[in-house]
Amino acid sequence: QEDARQQCLEALRHYPQNAELQFRLAIIEHQLGHLPEAVAANVAALESAGPRQFSSVDQGVGGFKSHHNLALVYQDLQRSDLAELHWREALREAPHFRPAWRGLGVALLDQHKTETAEVECERVADDSPLQPEREWLRAKLYQHRRELDQACQILADALEQTPDEVALHEALARIRFERGEWAAAAQTLDSLVRLSPEDGSAYYNLG
């Protein structure tokens, strides 16, 4: 990672206004735990107005993807208010970008903005690509209120409609573990392992 960081920095000496280089540097800085530097690189990617020196088909660089990545960094900095702002910017540009919508839900819950989260859920139609995220957030809201039966039911119903949604399986497994429903939790984790074999935490919890 450090070698890649140095390569990006060297390239930016020649092309300081290149949004894609700033975007890639921001990801590396975040992965290395250099959070202020990751903020600066993401901001530079968003502010870069010059033409790209390297062709790219990714139109999200310097736009909604940089807003999303900047929100992730702010979340790690315990600045959910700023994370919310940038996730909303990402969704303004890309309304169906699912990672940003889920991130917005997390930021709202972290700020105890439960009424705002409920409004966001109401805005998502049943046939929207965001429907799985909506059900995930609805379950989180019930979990926040310690209404775990309702949270489990929402997730179980959602999985009947979208059985391959990893996040729904993860959320349901956590609640079942929290309630001491070991057999049901293990069954959910088994499904998660089949869907996401690289998920080491699922293997760990299965023992």
Coordinates of N, CA and C in Angstrom, one line a residue:
Q1 N 0.8 -1.2 0.0 CA 0.0 0.0 0.0 C 0.9 1.3 0.0
E2 N 2.0 1.2 0.8 CA 2.8 2.4 0.8 C 3.4 2.7 -0.5
D3 N 3.8 1.6 -1.3 CA 4.4 1.8 -2.6 C 3.3 2.5 -3.5
A4 N 2.1 2.0 -3.5 CA 1.1 2.6 -4.3 C 0.8 4.0 -3.9
R5 N 0.9 4.3 -2.6 CA 0.7 5.7 -2.2 C 1.8 6.6 -2.8
Q6 N 3.0 6.1 -2.7 CA 4.2 6.9 -3.2 C 4.0 7.1 -4.7
Q7 N 3.5 6.1 -5.5 CA 3.3 6.2 -6.9 C 2.3 7.3 -7.2
C8 N 1.2 7.3 -6.4 CA 0.1 8.3 -6.6 C 0.7 9.7 -6.4
L9 N 1.4 9.9 -5.3 CA 2.0 11.2 -4.9 C 2.9 11.7 -6.0
E10 N 3.7 10.7 -6.5 CA 4.7 11.1 -7.6 C 3.9 11.6 -8.9
A11 N 2.9 10.8 -9.2 CA 2.1 11.2 -10.4 C 1.4 12.5 -10.2
L12 N 0.9 12.8 -9.0 CA 0.2 14.0 -8.7 C 1.2 15.2 -8.8
R13 N 2.4 15.0 -8.7 CA 3.4 16.1 -8.8 C 3.4 16.6 -10.3
H14 N 3.1 15.7 -11.2 CA 3.0 16.0 -12.6 C 1.6 16.4 -13.0
Y15 N 0.6 15.8 -12.4 CA -0.8 16.1 -12.8 C -1.7 16.4 -11.5
P16 N -1.4 17.5 -10.9 CA -2.1 17.9 -9.6 C -3.6 18.0 -9.7
Q17 N -4.1 18.2 -10.9 CA -5.6 18.4 -11.0 C -6.3 17.2 -11.4
N18 N -5.6 16.0 -11.4 CA -6.2 14.8 -11.9 C -7.1 14.2 -10.9
A19 N -8.4 14.2 -11.1 CA -9.4 13.7 -10.2 C -9.2 12.2 -9.9
E20 N -8.9 11.4 -10.9 CA -8.7 10.0 -10.7 C -7.6 9.6 -9.8
L21 N -6.4 10.3 -10.0 CA -5.3 10.1 -9.1 C -5.6 10.5 -7.6
Q22 N -6.3 11.6 -7.4 CA -6.7 12.0 -6.1 C -7.7 11.0 -5.5
F23 N -8.6 10.5 -6.3 CA -9.5 9.5 -5.9 C -8.8 8.2 -5.4
R24 N -7.9 7.7 -6.2 CA -7.1 6.5 -5.8 C -6.3 6.8 -4.6
L25 N -5.7 8.0 -4.5 CA -4.9 8.3 -3.3 C -5.7 8.3 -2.1
A26 N -6.9 8.9 -2.2 CA -7.8 8.9 -1.0 C -8.2 7.5 -0.5
I27 N -8.4 6.6 -1.4 CA -8.7 5.2 -1.0 C -7.5 4.6 -0.2
I28 N -6.3 4.8 -0.8 CA -5.1 4.3 -0.1 C -4.9 4.9 1.2
E29 N -5.0 6.2 1.3 CA -4.8 6.9 2.6 C -5.8 6.4 3.6
H30 N -7.1 6.1 3.2 CA -8.1 5.6 4.1 C -7.7 4.2 4.6
Q31 N -7.3 3.4 3.7 CA -6.9 2.0 4.0 C -5.7 2.0 5.0
L32 N -4.8 3.0 4.8 CA -3.6 3.0 5.7 C -4.0 3.7 7.1
G33 N -5.2 4.2 7.2 CA -5.6 4.8 8.5 C -5.2 6.3 8.5
H34 N -4.8 6.9 7.4 CA -4.4 8.3 7.4 C -5.7 9.1 7.1
L35 N -6.5 9.3 8.1 CA -7.8 9.8 7.9 C -7.8 11.3 7.4
P36 N -7.0 12.2 8.1 CA -7.0 13.6 7.6 C -6.5 13.7 6.1
E37 N -5.5 12.8 5.8 CA -5.0 12.8 4.4 C -6.1 12.3 3.4
A38 N -6.9 11.3 3.9 CA -7.9 10.8 3.0 C -9.0 11.8 2.8
V39 N -9.3 12.6 3.8 CA -10.3 13.7 3.6 C -9.7 14.7 2.6
A40 N -8.5 15.1 2.7 CA -7.9 16.1 1.8 C -7.9 15.5 0.4
A41 N -7.6 14.3 0.2 CA -7.5 13.7 -1.2 C -8.9 13.6 -1.8
N42 N -9.9 13.2 -1.0 CA -11.3 13.2 -1.5 C -11.8 14.6 -1.9
V43 N -11.5 15.6 -1.0 CA -11.9 16.9 -1.3 C -11.2 17.4 -2.6
A44 N -9.9 17.1 -2.7 CA -9.2 17.5 -4.0 C -9.8 16.8 -5.2
A45 N -10.2 15.6 -5.1 CA -10.9 14.9 -6.2 C -12.2 15.6 -6.6
L46 N -12.9 16.0 -5.6 CA -14.2 16.7 -5.8 C -14.0 18.1 -6.4
E47 N -12.9 18.8 -6.0 CA -12.7 20.2 -6.4 C -11.9 20.2 -7.7
S48 N -11.4 19.1 -8.1 CA -10.5 19.2 -9.4 C -11.4 19.5 -10.6
A49 N -11.0 20.6 -11.2 CA -11.8 21.0 -12.4 C -11.1 20.8 -13.7
G50 N -9.8 20.3 -13.7 CA -9.1 20.1 -14.9 C -9.4 18.9 -15.6
P51 N -9.1 18.8 -16.9 CA -9.3 17.6 -17.7 C -8.5 16.4 -17.2
R52 N -9.0 15.2 -17.3 CA -8.2 14.0 -16.8 C -7.1 13.8 -17.8
Q53 N -6.0 13.4 -17.2 CA -4.8 13.1 -18.0 C -4.8 11.6 -18.4
F54 N -5.7 10.8 -17.8 CA -5.8 9.4 -18.1 C -7.3 9.1 -18.4
S55 N -7.6 8.4 -19.4 CA -9.0 8.2 -19.8 C -9.6 7.2 -18.7
S56 N -10.9 7.4 -18.4 CA -11.6 6.6 -17.5 C -13.0 6.5 -17.9
V57 N -13.6 5.3 -17.7 CA -15.0 5.2 -18.0 C -15.8 5.4 -16.7
D58 N -15.2 5.6 -15.6 CA -15.9 5.7 -14.3 C -16.3 7.1 -14.1
Q59 N -17.5 7.5 -14.4 CA -18.0 8.8 -14.2 C -18.2 9.2 -12.8
G60 N -18.2 8.3 -11.9 CA -18.4 8.6 -10.4 C -17.1 9.2 -9.8
V61 N -16.0 9.0 -10.4 CA -14.8 9.6 -9.8 C -14.9 11.1 -9.9
G62 N -14.6 11.8 -8.8 CA -14.7 13.2 -8.7 C -16.2 13.7 -8.6
G63 N -17.1 12.7 -8.3 CA -18.5 13.0 -8.1 C -19.0 12.1 -7.0
F64 N -20.1 11.4 -7.3 CA -20.8 10.7 -6.2 C -19.9 9.6 -5.5
K65 N -19.0 9.0 -6.2 CA -18.1 8.0 -5.5 C -17.1 8.7 -4.5
S66 N -16.7 9.9 -4.9 CA -15.8 10.6 -4.0 C -16.6 11.1 -2.8
H67 N -17.8 11.6 -3.0 CA -18.7 11.9 -1.9 C -18.9 10.7 -0.9
H68 N -19.2 9.6 -1.5 CA -19.4 8.4 -0.7 C -18.1 8.0 0.1
N69 N -17.0 8.0 -0.6 CA -15.7 7.7 0.1 C -15.4 8.7 1.2
L70 N -15.7 10.0 0.9 CA -15.4 11.0 1.9 C -16.4 10.8 3.1
A71 N -17.6 10.4 2.9 CA -18.5 10.1 4.0 C -18.0 9.0 4.8
L72 N -17.5 7.9 4.2 CA -16.9 6.8 5.0 C -15.8 7.3 5.9
V73 N -14.9 8.2 5.4 CA -13.8 8.7 6.2 C -14.4 9.5 7.4
Y74 N -15.4 10.4 7.1 CA -16.0 11.1 8.2 C -16.6 10.3 9.2
Q75 N -17.2 9.1 8.8 CA -17.8 8.2 9.7 C -16.8 7.6 10.7
D76 N -15.6 7.3 10.1 CA -14.5 6.8 10.9 C -14.0 7.9 11.9
L77 N -14.1 9.1 11.5 CA -13.7 10.2 12.3 C -14.8 10.6 13.4
Q78 N -15.8 9.8 13.4 CA -16.9 10.1 14.4 C -17.6 11.4 14.0
R79 N -17.7 11.8 12.7 CA -18.4 13.0 12.3 C -19.6 12.5 11.4
S80 N -20.5 11.9 12.1 CA -21.7 11.5 11.3 C -22.5 12.6 10.7
D81 N -22.4 13.8 11.2 CA -23.1 14.9 10.6 C -22.5 15.2 9.2
L82 N -21.2 15.2 9.1 CA -20.5 15.5 7.8 C -20.7 14.3 6.9
A83 N -20.7 13.1 7.5 CA -20.9 11.9 6.6 C -22.3 12.0 6.0
E84 N -23.3 12.4 6.8 CA -24.7 12.5 6.3 C -24.7 13.5 5.1
L85 N -24.0 14.6 5.3 CA -24.0 15.6 4.2 C -23.5 15.1 2.9
H86 N -22.4 14.3 3.0 CA -21.8 13.8 1.8 C -22.5 12.6 1.2
W87 N -23.2 11.8 2.0 CA -24.0 10.8 1.5 C -25.2 11.3 0.8
R88 N -25.7 12.4 1.3 CA -26.9 13.1 0.6 C -26.4 13.7 -0.7
E89 N -25.2 14.2 -0.8 CA -24.7 14.7 -2.0 C -24.5 13.6 -3.0
A90 N -24.0 12.4 -2.6 CA -23.8 11.3 -3.5 C -25.2 10.8 -4.0
L91 N -26.2 10.8 -3.2 CA -27.5 10.4 -3.6 C -28.2 11.4 -4.5
R92 N -27.9 12.7 -4.3 CA -28.4 13.7 -5.2 C -27.9 13.4 -6.6
E93 N -26.7 13.0 -6.8 CA -26.1 12.8 -8.1 C -26.5 11.4 -8.6
A94 N -26.5 10.4 -7.7 CA -26.8 9.0 -8.1 C -27.9 8.4 -7.1
P95 N -29.2 8.7 -7.4 CA -30.2 8.4 -6.4 C -30.4 7.0 -6.0
H96 N -29.9 6.0 -6.9 CA -30.0 4.6 -6.6 C -28.7 4.0 -6.2
F97 N -27.7 4.8 -5.8 CA -26.5 4.2 -5.4 C -26.6 3.6 -4.0
R98 N -26.7 2.3 -3.9 CA -27.2 1.6 -2.7 C -26.2 1.8 -1.5
P99 N -24.9 1.7 -1.7 CA -24.0 1.9 -0.6 C -24.2 3.3 0.1
A100 N -24.4 4.3 -0.7 CA -24.6 5.6 -0.1 C -25.9 5.7 0.7
W101 N -27.0 5.0 0.2 CA -28.3 5.1 0.9 C -28.1 4.3 2.3
R102 N -27.5 3.2 2.3 CA -27.3 2.5 3.5 C -26.4 3.3 4.5
G103 N -25.3 3.9 3.9 CA -24.5 4.8 4.8 C -25.3 5.9 5.4
L104 N -26.2 6.5 4.6 CA -27.0 7.6 5.1 C -27.8 7.1 6.3
G105 N -28.4 5.9 6.1 CA -29.2 5.3 7.2 C -28.3 5.1 8.5
V106 N -27.1 4.7 8.4 CA -26.2 4.5 9.5 C -25.9 5.8 10.2
A107 N -25.6 6.9 9.3 CA -25.3 8.2 9.9 C -26.5 8.8 10.6
L108 N -27.7 8.6 10.1 CA -28.9 9.1 10.8 C -29.1 8.4 12.1
L109 N -28.9 7.1 12.1 CA -29.1 6.3 13.4 C -28.0 6.7 14.4
D110 N -26.8 7.0 13.9 CA -25.7 7.4 14.9 C -26.0 8.7 15.5
Q111 N -26.8 9.6 14.8 CA -27.2 10.9 15.3 C -28.5 10.8 16.0
H112 N -29.1 9.7 16.1 CA -30.4 9.5 16.8 C -31.5 10.2 16.0
K113 N -31.4 10.4 14.7 CA -32.4 11.0 13.9 C -33.3 10.0 13.4
T114 N -34.0 9.3 14.3 CA -34.9 8.2 13.9 C -36.1 8.7 13.1
E115 N -36.6 9.8 13.4 CA -37.8 10.3 12.6 C -37.3 10.6 11.1
T116 N -36.2 11.2 11.0 CA -35.7 11.4 9.6 C -35.4 10.1 8.9
A117 N -34.9 9.1 9.6 CA -34.7 7.8 9.0 C -36.0 7.2 8.5
E118 N -37.0 7.4 9.3 CA -38.3 6.8 9.0 C -38.9 7.5 7.7
V119 N -38.7 8.8 7.6 CA -39.1 9.6 6.4 C -38.3 9.1 5.2
E120 N -37.0 8.8 5.3 CA -36.3 8.3 4.2 C -36.8 7.0 3.7
C121 N -37.2 6.1 4.7 CA -37.8 4.8 4.3 C -39.1 5.0 3.6
E122 N -39.9 6.0 4.0 CA -41.2 6.2 3.3 C -41.0 6.7 1.9
R123 N -39.9 7.3 1.6 CA -39.7 7.8 0.3 C -39.3 6.7 -0.8
V124 N -39.0 5.5 -0.3 CA -38.5 4.5 -1.2 C -39.7 3.6 -1.6
A125 N -40.0 3.5 -2.8 CA -41.1 2.7 -3.3 C -40.8 1.2 -3.3
D126 N -41.8 0.4 -3.3 CA -41.7 -1.1 -3.2 C -40.9 -1.6 -4.4
D127 N -41.0 -1.0 -5.5 CA -40.3 -1.5 -6.7 C -39.0 -0.8 -7.0
S128 N -38.5 0.0 -6.0 CA -37.2 0.7 -6.1 C -36.0 -0.3 -6.0
P129 N -34.9 0.0 -6.6 CA -33.7 -0.8 -6.4 C -33.2 -0.6 -5.0
L130 N -33.7 0.4 -4.2 CA -33.3 0.6 -2.9 C -34.2 -0.2 -1.9
Q131 N -35.1 -1.0 -2.4 CA -36.0 -1.7 -1.5 C -35.3 -2.5 -0.4
P132 N -34.2 -3.3 -0.8 CA -33.5 -4.1 0.3 C -32.9 -3.2 1.4
E133 N -32.4 -2.0 0.9 CA -31.8 -1.1 1.9 C -32.9 -0.5 2.8
R134 N -34.0 -0.2 2.2 CA -35.2 0.3 3.0 C -35.5 -0.7 4.1
E135 N -35.7 -2.0 3.7 CA -36.1 -3.0 4.7 C -35.0 -3.1 5.8
W136 N -33.7 -3.1 5.4 CA -32.6 -3.1 6.3 C -32.7 -2.0 7.3
L137 N -33.0 -0.8 6.9 CA -33.1 0.4 7.8 C -34.3 0.3 8.6
R138 N -35.4 -0.2 8.1 CA -36.6 -0.4 8.9 C -36.4 -1.3 10.0
A139 N -35.7 -2.4 9.8 CA -35.3 -3.4 10.8 C -34.4 -2.7 11.9
K140 N -33.5 -1.9 11.4 CA -32.6 -1.2 12.3 C -33.3 -0.3 13.2
L141 N -34.4 0.4 12.7 CA -35.2 1.3 13.5 C -35.9 0.5 14.6
Y142 N -36.5 -0.6 14.2 CA -37.1 -1.5 15.3 C -36.1 -2.0 16.3
Q143 N -35.0 -2.4 15.8 CA -33.9 -2.8 16.7 C -33.5 -1.7 17.7
H144 N -33.4 -0.5 17.2 CA -33.1 0.6 18.0 C -34.1 0.8 19.1
R145 N -35.4 0.5 18.8 CA -36.4 0.6 19.8 C -36.6 -0.7 20.7
R146 N -35.7 -1.6 20.5 CA -35.7 -2.9 21.2 C -36.9 -3.7 20.8
E147 N -37.5 -3.5 19.7 CA -38.6 -4.3 19.2 C -38.1 -5.4 18.3
L148 N -37.4 -6.4 18.9 CA -36.7 -7.3 18.1 C -37.5 -8.3 17.3
D149 N -38.7 -8.6 17.8 CA -39.6 -9.5 17.0 C -40.0 -8.9 15.7
Q150 N -40.3 -7.6 15.7 CA -40.7 -6.9 14.5 C -39.5 -6.8 13.5
A151 N -38.3 -6.5 14.1 CA -37.1 -6.4 13.3 C -36.8 -7.7 12.6
C152 N -36.9 -8.8 13.3 CA -36.6 -10.1 12.7 C -37.6 -10.4 11.6
Q153 N -38.9 -10.1 11.8 CA -39.9 -10.3 10.8 C -39.7 -9.6 9.6
I154 N -39.3 -8.3 9.7 CA -39.1 -7.5 8.5 C -37.9 -8.1 7.7
L155 N -36.9 -8.5 8.4 CA -35.7 -9.1 7.7 C -36.1 -10.4 7.0
A156 N -36.8 -11.2 7.7 CA -37.2 -12.5 7.2 C -38.1 -12.3 6.0
D157 N -39.0 -11.4 6.0 CA -39.9 -11.1 4.9 C -39.1 -10.6 3.7
A158 N -38.2 -9.7 4.0 CA -37.4 -9.1 2.9 C -36.5 -10.2 2.3
L159 N -36.0 -11.2 3.0 CA -35.2 -12.2 2.5 C -36.0 -13.2 1.6
E160 N -37.3 -13.3 1.8 CA -38.1 -14.1 0.9 C -38.2 -13.4 -0.4
Q161 N -38.2 -12.1 -0.5 CA -38.2 -11.4 -1.7 C -36.8 -11.2 -2.4
T162 N -35.8 -11.1 -1.6 CA -34.4 -10.9 -2.1 C -33.5 -11.8 -1.3
P163 N -33.5 -13.1 -1.6 CA -32.7 -14.0 -0.8 C -31.2 -13.9 -0.9
D164 N -30.7 -13.2 -1.8 CA -29.3 -13.1 -2.0 C -28.7 -11.8 -1.4
E165 N -29.4 -11.1 -0.6 CA -28.9 -9.8 0.0 C -28.1 -10.1 1.3
V166 N -26.8 -10.0 1.1 CA -25.9 -10.3 2.2 C -26.2 -9.5 3.5
A167 N -26.4 -8.2 3.3 CA -26.6 -7.3 4.4 C -27.8 -7.7 5.3
L168 N -28.9 -8.2 4.6 CA -30.1 -8.7 5.3 C -29.8 -9.9 6.1
H169 N -29.0 -10.9 5.6 CA -28.6 -12.0 6.3 C -27.8 -11.7 7.5
E170 N -26.8 -10.7 7.3 CA -26.0 -10.3 8.4 C -26.8 -9.7 9.6
A171 N -27.7 -8.8 9.2 CA -28.5 -8.1 10.2 C -29.4 -9.1 11.0
L172 N -30.0 -10.1 10.3 CA -30.8 -11.1 10.9 C -30.0 -12.0 11.8
A173 N -28.8 -12.4 11.4 CA -27.9 -13.2 12.2 C -27.6 -12.5 13.5
R174 N -27.2 -11.2 13.4 CA -26.9 -10.5 14.6 C -28.0 -10.4 15.6
I175 N -29.2 -10.2 15.2 CA -30.3 -10.1 16.1 C -30.6 -11.4 16.7
R176 N -30.5 -12.5 15.9 CA -30.8 -13.8 16.5 C -29.7 -14.2 17.5
F177 N -28.5 -13.8 17.3 CA -27.4 -14.0 18.3 C -27.8 -13.2 19.5
E178 N -28.2 -12.0 19.4 CA -28.5 -11.1 20.5 C -29.6 -11.7 21.3
R179 N -30.5 -12.4 20.7 CA -31.7 -13.0 21.4 C -31.4 -14.4 21.9
G180 N -30.2 -14.9 21.6 CA -29.8 -16.2 22.1 C -30.4 -17.3 21.3
E181 N -30.9 -17.0 20.1 CA -31.5 -18.0 19.2 C -30.4 -18.7 18.4
W182 N -29.6 -19.5 19.0 CA -28.4 -20.0 18.5 C -28.6 -20.8 17.2
A183 N -29.6 -21.7 17.2 CA -29.8 -22.6 16.0 C -30.2 -21.7 14.8
A184 N -31.1 -20.8 15.1 CA -31.6 -20.0 14.0 C -30.5 -19.1 13.5
A185 N -29.7 -18.5 14.4 CA -28.5 -17.7 14.0 C -27.5 -18.5 13.1
A186 N -27.3 -19.7 13.5 CA -26.3 -20.6 12.8 C -26.9 -20.9 11.4
Q187 N -28.2 -21.1 11.3 CA -28.8 -21.3 10.0 C -28.6 -20.1 9.1
T188 N -28.8 -18.9 9.7 CA -28.7 -17.7 8.9 C -27.2 -17.5 8.5
L189 N -26.3 -17.8 9.4 CA -24.9 -17.6 9.0 C -24.4 -18.6 8.0
D190 N -25.0 -19.8 8.0 CA -24.7 -20.8 7.0 C -25.1 -20.3 5.6
S191 N -26.3 -19.6 5.5 CA -26.7 -19.0 4.3 C -25.8 -17.9 3.9
L192 N -25.3 -17.1 4.8 CA -24.4 -16.1 4.6 C -23.0 -16.6 4.0
V193 N -22.6 -17.7 4.6 CA -21.3 -18.3 4.1 C -21.4 -18.7 2.6
R194 N -22.6 -19.3 2.3 CA -22.8 -19.7 0.9 C -22.8 -18.5 -0.1
L195 N -23.4 -17.4 0.4 CA -23.5 -16.2 -0.4 C -22.2 -15.5 -0.5
S196 N -21.5 -15.5 0.6 CA -20.3 -14.6 0.7 C -19.2 -15.5 1.3
P197 N -18.6 -16.4 0.6 CA -17.5 -17.3 1.1 C -16.3 -16.6 1.7
E198 N -16.1 -15.3 1.2 CA -14.9 -14.6 1.7 C -15.2 -13.9 3.1
D199 N -16.4 -14.0 3.6 CA -16.7 -13.4 4.8 C -16.2 -14.2 6.0
G200 N -15.0 -13.8 6.5 CA -14.3 -14.5 7.6 C -15.1 -14.4 8.9
S201 N -15.8 -13.3 9.1 CA -16.6 -13.2 10.4 C -17.7 -14.3 10.5
A202 N -18.3 -14.6 9.3 CA -19.3 -15.6 9.3 C -18.7 -17.0 9.7
Y203 N -17.6 -17.3 9.1 CA -16.9 -18.6 9.5 C -16.6 -18.6 11.0
Y204 N -16.1 -17.5 11.5 CA -15.7 -17.4 12.9 C -16.9 -17.7 13.8
N205 N -18.0 -17.0 13.4 CA -19.2 -17.2 14.3 C -19.8 -18.6 14.2
L206 N -19.6 -19.2 13.0 CA -20.1 -20.6 12.9 C -19.2 -21.6 13.7
G207 N -18.0 -21.1 14.0 CA -17.1 -22.0 14.8 C -16.7 -23.2 14.0

